[in-house]
Amino acid sequence: MVEFLQFLVPGILIGGVYALLASGLGLIFGVMRVVNFAQADFMMLAMYLSWALFAGGVGLDPFLAVPAVFFVFLLLGMAVHWLFIRFVIGRRENHDAQVILTIGLGLIFQNLILIKYSSEPRVVAPSYANSGDFIADIFVSRVRLYAFLLSVLVAALVFLFLNRSATGRAIRAASENWEAATYMGVDIDRTNRIAFGVGVALTAVGGSALVTFQSITPFVGLRFVVVMFAAVVLGGLGSVRGAFVGGVLIGIIQSVSQVWTSAAVKNVWVFALFLLILYVRPNGLFGKAQRAI
Amino acid sequence: MRRLVPFIVLVVAVASLNGWLDQRFHVRVLTLAVVWALAGVAWNLMAKAGQISLGHSAFVGIGAYGFTILLRGGGTSPWIGMAIGMGVAAVVALVIGLPTFRLRGFYFTLATISFPLIMELLVSHYGDPELTVPYHPESEWRFMEFSDPHTYVWVGLGMLVVALVISELIDVTSFGYALRAIRDNEVLARAVGIRTVAWKSAAFMISAALSAAMAVLWVKAVLRVTVAEEVFGITVVIVMLSVAFVGGVGQTWGPVVGAAFLIPLAMFLDDSIGESVPGAQELVYAAALVLVALLIPRGILPAIERGCRWVATRPGRSGEPGGRGFLGRLAVPPQQPSPFLRMSRRRVRPRLPRPSDAPVLEVEGIAKSFGANRVLSDVAFRIDAGRRVGIIGPNGAGKTTLFNIITAHLRADAGRILFKGMKVDRMRAPRRYELGMSRTFQVPQGFHLMSPLDNVVVAAIGASIPHPVAASMAMLERVGLADSALGELSALTTAEIKSLELARAMVSEPELLLLDEPLAGLNEAERARFFTTVDELVTPQTAIVVIEHSVRSLIQYVESVVALDEGRVVVQGPPADVVSDPRVIKAYLGSRWMEHARDQ
């Protein structure tokens, strides 16, 4: 039992971070129906930013760097939307263009970082990186706990933003029915830009929560991209709350599967679950059915 | 002849380059260009049906591992290994495809990502992450162990030509029509008898087999060692996507053009600055993807085609259309239906006859809810051969939902449907169409990338009509669209679109015709003519069900009316009785106006 819990607890903790990563992807899909294949590469960029702030002389603790990361990536996301994404939004013919555009952007990010920083893995190790506490016989890593708490805090703030602020309501209205939202005077281009910025920033914050226990390479995003999609699909494409629940579930499955199989194949379970959900409940565990015609 | 020219150009170009180049690096670039063109052609087969797969490295990995394991184990020739790998890949494609094809749009693309990832993890963990390919110099051809690197180019060229021939054959037969129809409008394709899952599975299997074949050549000629991370890796998919999208997605020759551009560019860049700029190759593919997405989302070939057509149709100096000249001749003529289709004499599946005592359609106890919203409850009606029934009811009464259930676009929660006395509840839309059920749509549907003629041809193919093109052309003549048969769909007026919908529905010679608001958007004169046209097309045995808001026009045409309100049949019977029934007036006008209506 203790052994099981020893897998379950870290699973929940890492799941909280996955949830934050996925909620950014879910927000973007929900508002503008764009599946952003570059999302995990924004996460990778944020990890490098955290690393640069920590290792590059400033010595800024990655958890304290979170506000800076958030605002940098909010602006970066809005810029990428303005420069690229807005041209491929909307019509159904644009579906293919969205796929290749975001894949292409992600590749560009990876290779620019590869050119600048090489493929050598980077680590961010603050003084408390290897410490932890025993809570009722279960060892809890301190950095993972902080990462989880940070994710929950940021998720709560986003929830407040989406529900209480005028912009947040406009974003939710657009994700519900963008055509109706335009009739109500919502500026869709602006809403999309902000949503893309916030979505990217959320994933970026998730990335900086990861750096204390995940080494950084230009291609680290590949390991997370399907995890993020799985979480989003599990919770129902386009639902931020669903993406959050999905993320926690994925973390638990990934971790608990190690009771039975090697850690090397833990993602096989995630991918298999992802497929199962796609086949059985393509609208996610909490998603709504759509009309056929 | 026109279709032979690109083949000749390709063979002459590759052959002369292969003869002329002698530096090892240059031959390597040529080999890779051929290998990736082949991979792109394979990938593109799925794109013909509008399906963007990010999982093709699964098949490349199967091909690479398959032949390597066989060669290491029993010294099996790579050619035999290739054949076995192709077979395994095709079977895996079928197993992967059957559940995945139910998913539309993004979901399909997302699902495909995970297959190579799962395979790579399993192979690396439980198998070997890396396998060297044993060296067999004893027989060059038997072990594909060529001492002259030029030979790999010849082999690759041969394989590429075979793949292109397969792709061309798909284009010109009903296979290609089905795939294009699916890409254009999958719901409509199913409504005109295209078995979408079967066609997509066939395309996926061929595509997978060709990908596995490409893998053997790639490993033997270039990699020389089978590495799980490489052959199952995402880069394989990236290059396939790049060459296909740059050249023309879904176009047979697109990947050849794309590979001819991109592969040498990436390789020479890598060769010149690769030392200092490690990701140079990938940046070429990435930049190509971004630029294509923003500038020419359909790729180079369609862009050139559009340019030529513009030159050809631009008014000349004399005011006549057609700047003749060289570009004018290059321009593609209006889309003629494939001549191969004209020759094809498909076996007509005999349509099951209707027992003389059975009504054409009998609907019993149909119920349907969307979530908590009850749309239909206990709906029942029947229609006999040669009769016409109208369905009326206020907006939201469930009329179109009822049609969707009859044609299997939606599944009912309860109740049963008998068509010609047969239970059809478990049959899917294409099967019901084949049996003799045709429909039009409330919002007119069309295959927008096809000519009006091809729109009807697809429906004729779906019904296994023996001479699809001739039958379709005849049908267009009867509805008065012969002159615009080869034009663009977008050039048609609303009335012409409605006529096209009618032609498409009638080409299968249906026994039951379902018309969903056929008069909407038509003017007085067009309305008056519409039902006359219908009567000219149908046989005396055809049963017709019409949903229509224009009750006045409807009751002159039908013999009985079913009135729906809030998902229930309020009343049915002769038109005059139904429209004067107080419950119907109430449903339309609300009780407040009842008194007023009674006074009149």
Short mmCIF file of N, CA, C and O in Angstrom, two decimals, chain A residues 198-267:
data_model
loop_
_atom_site.label_atom_id
_atom_site.label_comp_id
_atom_site.label_asym_id
_atom_site.label_seq_id
_atom_site.Cartn_x
_atom_site.Cartn_y
_atom_site.Cartn_z
N VAL A 198 -2.29 34.07 -23.50
CA VAL A 198 -2.49 33.47 -22.18
C VAL A 198 -2.24 31.97 -22.24
O VAL A 198 -1.59 31.39 -21.36
N GLY A 199 -2.72 31.34 -23.31
CA GLY A 199 -2.52 29.89 -23.45
C GLY A 199 -1.04 29.54 -23.49
O GLY A 199 -0.59 28.60 -22.81
N VAL A 200 -0.29 30.29 -24.27
CA VAL A 200 1.15 30.05 -24.35
C VAL A 200 1.81 30.32 -23.00
O VAL A 200 2.66 29.55 -22.53
N ALA A 201 1.38 31.40 -22.33
CA ALA A 201 1.99 31.76 -21.06
C ALA A 201 1.72 30.69 -19.99
O ALA A 201 2.60 30.39 -19.17
N LEU A 202 0.52 30.11 -20.01
CA LEU A 202 0.20 29.06 -19.03
C LEU A 202 1.14 27.87 -19.19
O LEU A 202 1.70 27.35 -18.23
N THR A 203 1.28 27.43 -20.45
CA THR A 203 2.18 26.31 -20.71
C THR A 203 3.61 26.68 -20.34
O THR A 203 4.37 25.86 -19.81
N ALA A 204 3.98 27.94 -20.59
CA ALA A 204 5.34 28.38 -20.27
C ALA A 204 5.58 28.30 -18.76
O ALA A 204 6.63 27.83 -18.31
N VAL A 205 4.59 28.73 -17.98
CA VAL A 205 4.73 28.65 -16.53
C VAL A 205 4.87 27.18 -16.11
O VAL A 205 5.70 26.84 -15.25
N GLY A 206 4.08 26.33 -16.74
CA GLY A 206 4.22 24.90 -16.48
C GLY A 206 5.64 24.44 -16.76
O GLY A 206 6.22 23.64 -16.01
N GLY A 207 6.22 24.95 -17.84
CA GLY A 207 7.59 24.60 -18.19
C GLY A 207 8.57 25.04 -17.12
O GLY A 207 9.45 24.28 -16.71
N SER A 208 8.40 26.25 -16.59
CA SER A 208 9.38 26.68 -15.59
C SER A 208 9.15 25.95 -14.26
O SER A 208 10.08 25.85 -13.45
N ALA A 209 7.93 25.42 -14.06
CA ALA A 209 7.73 24.59 -12.86
C ALA A 209 8.47 23.27 -12.98
O ALA A 209 8.83 22.64 -11.99
N LEU A 210 8.70 22.84 -14.24
CA LEU A 210 9.32 21.53 -14.48
C LEU A 210 10.84 21.55 -14.34
O LEU A 210 11.45 20.51 -14.08
N VAL A 211 11.46 22.72 -14.54
CA VAL A 211 12.92 22.74 -14.75
C VAL A 211 13.72 22.20 -13.57
O VAL A 211 14.83 21.73 -13.74
N THR A 212 13.13 22.26 -12.36
CA THR A 212 13.92 21.83 -11.21
C THR A 212 14.09 20.32 -11.15
O THR A 212 14.92 19.83 -10.41
N PHE A 213 13.29 19.57 -11.92
CA PHE A 213 13.48 18.12 -11.91
C PHE A 213 13.44 17.50 -13.29
O PHE A 213 13.38 16.29 -13.43
N GLN A 214 13.49 18.31 -14.33
CA GLN A 214 13.47 17.77 -15.70
C GLN A 214 14.62 18.44 -16.45
O GLN A 214 14.65 19.67 -16.53
N SER A 215 15.56 17.64 -16.96
CA SER A 215 16.67 18.27 -17.68
C SER A 215 16.16 18.81 -19.02
O SER A 215 15.17 18.33 -19.57
N ILE A 216 16.86 19.82 -19.51
CA ILE A 216 16.36 20.60 -20.64
C ILE A 216 17.22 20.34 -21.88
O ILE A 216 18.44 20.48 -21.82
N THR A 217 16.56 19.96 -22.97
CA THR A 217 17.23 19.89 -24.27
C THR A 217 16.33 20.58 -25.29
O THR A 217 15.15 20.82 -24.99
N PRO A 218 16.84 20.88 -26.48
CA PRO A 218 15.97 21.53 -27.48
C PRO A 218 14.77 20.66 -27.86
O PRO A 218 13.78 21.16 -28.36
N PHE A 219 14.89 19.35 -27.64
CA PHE A 219 13.83 18.45 -28.10
C PHE A 219 12.99 17.91 -26.95
O PHE A 219 12.28 16.92 -27.10
N VAL A 220 13.09 18.55 -25.80
CA VAL A 220 12.35 18.05 -24.64
C VAL A 220 10.84 18.11 -24.88
O VAL A 220 10.08 17.31 -24.33
N GLY A 221 10.41 19.02 -25.75
CA GLY A 221 8.98 19.16 -26.02
C GLY A 221 8.35 17.89 -26.56
O GLY A 221 7.20 17.57 -26.25
N LEU A 222 9.13 17.14 -27.37
CA LEU A 222 8.59 15.92 -27.97
C LEU A 222 8.08 14.95 -26.91
O LEU A 222 7.14 14.21 -27.14
N ARG A 223 8.75 14.96 -25.74
CA ARG A 223 8.34 14.03 -24.70
C ARG A 223 7.05 14.45 -24.04
O ARG A 223 6.43 13.68 -23.33
N PHE A 224 6.67 15.73 -24.23
CA PHE A 224 5.50 16.24 -23.54
C PHE A 224 4.31 16.46 -24.45
O PHE A 224 3.19 16.60 -23.98
N VAL A 225 4.59 16.48 -25.78
CA VAL A 225 3.52 16.93 -26.66
C VAL A 225 2.31 15.99 -26.59
O VAL A 225 1.17 16.44 -26.46
N VAL A 226 2.56 14.69 -26.62
CA VAL A 226 1.42 13.78 -26.58
C VAL A 226 0.79 13.73 -25.19
O VAL A 226 -0.41 13.59 -25.05
N VAL A 227 1.64 13.89 -24.16
CA VAL A 227 1.09 13.96 -22.81
C VAL A 227 0.10 15.11 -22.71
O VAL A 227 -1.01 14.97 -22.17
N MET A 228 0.47 16.24 -23.29
CA MET A 228 -0.43 17.39 -23.26
C MET A 228 -1.70 17.13 -24.05
O MET A 228 -2.81 17.42 -23.60
N PHE A 229 -1.54 16.56 -25.26
CA PHE A 229 -2.73 16.26 -26.06
C PHE A 229 -3.62 15.26 -25.34
O PHE A 229 -4.85 15.37 -25.35
N ALA A 230 -2.98 14.27 -24.73
CA ALA A 230 -3.77 13.25 -24.04
C ALA A 230 -4.59 13.90 -22.93
O ALA A 230 -5.78 13.62 -22.77
N ALA A 231 -3.96 14.80 -22.18
CA ALA A 231 -4.69 15.45 -21.09
C ALA A 231 -5.85 16.27 -21.63
O ALA A 231 -6.96 16.24 -21.09
N VAL A 232 -5.60 16.98 -22.73
CA VAL A 232 -6.65 17.83 -23.28
C VAL A 232 -7.80 17.00 -23.81
O VAL A 232 -8.98 17.29 -23.58
N VAL A 233 -7.47 15.92 -24.54
CA VAL A 233 -8.53 15.09 -25.11
C VAL A 233 -9.29 14.37 -23.99
O VAL A 233 -10.51 14.23 -24.04
N LEU A 234 -8.56 13.94 -22.97
CA LEU A 234 -9.20 13.27 -21.84
C LEU A 234 -10.25 14.16 -21.21
O LEU A 234 -11.36 13.73 -20.88
N GLY A 235 -9.92 15.43 -21.06
CA GLY A 235 -10.86 16.34 -20.42
C GLY A 235 -11.89 16.90 -21.38
O GLY A 235 -12.81 17.60 -20.97
N GLY A 236 -11.74 16.63 -22.67
CA GLY A 236 -12.66 17.18 -23.65
C GLY A 236 -12.00 18.35 -24.33
O GLY A 236 -11.74 19.36 -23.70
N LEU A 237 -11.73 18.22 -25.65
CA LEU A 237 -11.03 19.27 -26.40
C LEU A 237 -11.74 20.60 -26.19
O LEU A 237 -12.94 20.70 -26.39
N GLY A 238 -11.00 21.60 -25.77
CA GLY A 238 -11.57 22.92 -25.69
C GLY A 238 -12.05 23.30 -24.31
O GLY A 238 -12.45 24.43 -24.07
N SER A 239 -12.01 22.39 -23.36
CA SER A 239 -12.44 22.74 -22.02
C SER A 239 -11.21 22.90 -21.12
O SER A 239 -10.43 21.97 -20.96
N VAL A 240 -11.05 24.09 -20.57
CA VAL A 240 -9.86 24.34 -19.75
C VAL A 240 -9.93 23.53 -18.47
O VAL A 240 -8.96 22.91 -18.03
N ARG A 241 -11.13 23.47 -17.87
CA ARG A 241 -11.28 22.72 -16.64
C ARG A 241 -11.04 21.23 -16.91
O ARG A 241 -10.34 20.55 -16.16
N GLY A 242 -11.58 20.75 -18.05
CA GLY A 242 -11.38 19.34 -18.41
C GLY A 242 -9.91 19.03 -18.60
O GLY A 242 -9.42 17.99 -18.16
N ALA A 243 -9.19 19.97 -19.25
CA ALA A 243 -7.77 19.76 -19.49
C ALA A 243 -7.04 19.62 -18.16
O ALA A 243 -6.11 18.83 -18.02
N PHE A 244 -7.47 20.37 -17.17
CA PHE A 244 -6.81 20.32 -15.88
C PHE A 244 -7.00 18.96 -15.22
O PHE A 244 -6.05 18.31 -14.78
N VAL A 245 -8.26 18.50 -15.20
CA VAL A 245 -8.53 17.18 -14.63
C VAL A 245 -7.77 16.11 -15.41
O VAL A 245 -7.16 15.21 -14.83
N GLY A 246 -7.78 16.24 -16.75
CA GLY A 246 -7.08 15.29 -17.60
C GLY A 246 -5.60 15.23 -17.26
O GLY A 246 -5.00 14.15 -17.18
N GLY A 247 -4.99 16.38 -17.03
CA GLY A 247 -3.57 16.43 -16.71
C GLY A 247 -3.24 15.66 -15.45
O GLY A 247 -2.29 14.87 -15.39
N VAL A 248 -4.06 15.85 -14.41
CA VAL A 248 -3.82 15.15 -13.15
C VAL A 248 -3.94 13.63 -13.37
O VAL A 248 -3.11 12.85 -12.90
N LEU A 249 -4.98 13.23 -14.13
CA LEU A 249 -5.17 11.79 -14.39
C LEU A 249 -3.97 11.20 -15.11
O LEU A 249 -3.50 10.10 -14.78
N ILE A 250 -3.45 11.94 -16.11
CA ILE A 250 -2.30 11.44 -16.87
C ILE A 250 -1.10 11.26 -15.94
O ILE A 250 -0.39 10.25 -15.99
N GLY A 251 -0.89 12.25 -15.07
CA GLY A 251 0.23 12.16 -14.13
C GLY A 251 0.11 10.91 -13.27
O GLY A 251 1.09 10.18 -13.03
N ILE A 252 -1.10 10.65 -12.79
CA ILE A 252 -1.32 9.48 -11.93
C ILE A 252 -1.03 8.19 -12.70
O ILE A 252 -0.32 7.30 -12.23
N ILE A 253 -1.57 8.10 -13.94
CA ILE A 253 -1.38 6.87 -14.72
C ILE A 253 0.09 6.64 -15.01
O ILE A 253 0.61 5.52 -14.85
N GLN A 254 0.77 7.71 -15.41
CA GLN A 254 2.19 7.60 -15.74
C GLN A 254 2.98 7.06 -14.55
O GLN A 254 3.84 6.20 -14.68
N SER A 255 2.65 7.57 -13.38
CA SER A 255 3.42 7.22 -12.20
C SER A 255 3.03 5.84 -11.66
O SER A 255 3.89 5.00 -11.36
N VAL A 256 1.73 5.59 -11.57
CA VAL A 256 1.27 4.34 -10.97
C VAL A 256 1.60 3.15 -11.87
O VAL A 256 1.83 2.05 -11.39
N SER A 257 1.68 3.37 -13.20
CA SER A 257 2.00 2.27 -14.11
C SER A 257 3.36 1.66 -13.75
O SER A 257 3.64 0.51 -14.07
N GLN A 258 4.21 2.43 -13.07
CA GLN A 258 5.54 1.93 -12.73
C GLN A 258 5.50 0.84 -11.68
O GLN A 258 6.48 0.15 -11.45
N VAL A 259 4.32 0.68 -11.03
CA VAL A 259 4.16 -0.44 -10.12
C VAL A 259 4.26 -1.75 -10.91
O VAL A 259 4.79 -2.74 -10.44
N TRP A 260 3.72 -1.72 -12.16
CA TRP A 260 3.65 -2.96 -12.94
C TRP A 260 4.72 -3.05 -14.01
O TRP A 260 5.25 -4.11 -14.27
N THR A 261 4.99 -1.94 -14.73
CA THR A 261 5.96 -2.03 -15.82
C THR A 261 7.08 -1.03 -15.61
O THR A 261 6.96 -0.12 -14.79
N SER A 262 8.11 -1.21 -16.39
CA SER A 262 9.30 -0.36 -16.27
C SER A 262 8.96 1.10 -16.52
O SER A 262 8.06 1.43 -17.30
N ALA A 263 9.71 1.97 -15.89
CA ALA A 263 9.51 3.41 -16.07
C ALA A 263 9.75 3.82 -17.52
O ALA A 263 9.18 4.80 -18.00
N ALA A 264 10.56 3.04 -18.24
CA ALA A 264 10.90 3.40 -19.61
C ALA A 264 9.66 3.37 -20.52
O ALA A 264 9.61 4.08 -21.51
N VAL A 265 8.68 2.53 -20.18
CA VAL A 265 7.51 2.43 -21.04
C VAL A 265 6.28 3.08 -20.39
O VAL A 265 5.16 2.83 -20.81
N LYS A 266 6.49 3.94 -19.41
CA LYS A 266 5.33 4.55 -18.75
C LYS A 266 4.46 5.33 -19.72
O LYS A 266 3.23 5.37 -19.57
N ASN A 267 5.11 5.94 -20.74
CA ASN A 267 4.30 6.72 -21.68
C ASN A 267 3.45 5.86 -22.60
O ASN A 267 2.49 6.34 -23.18
#
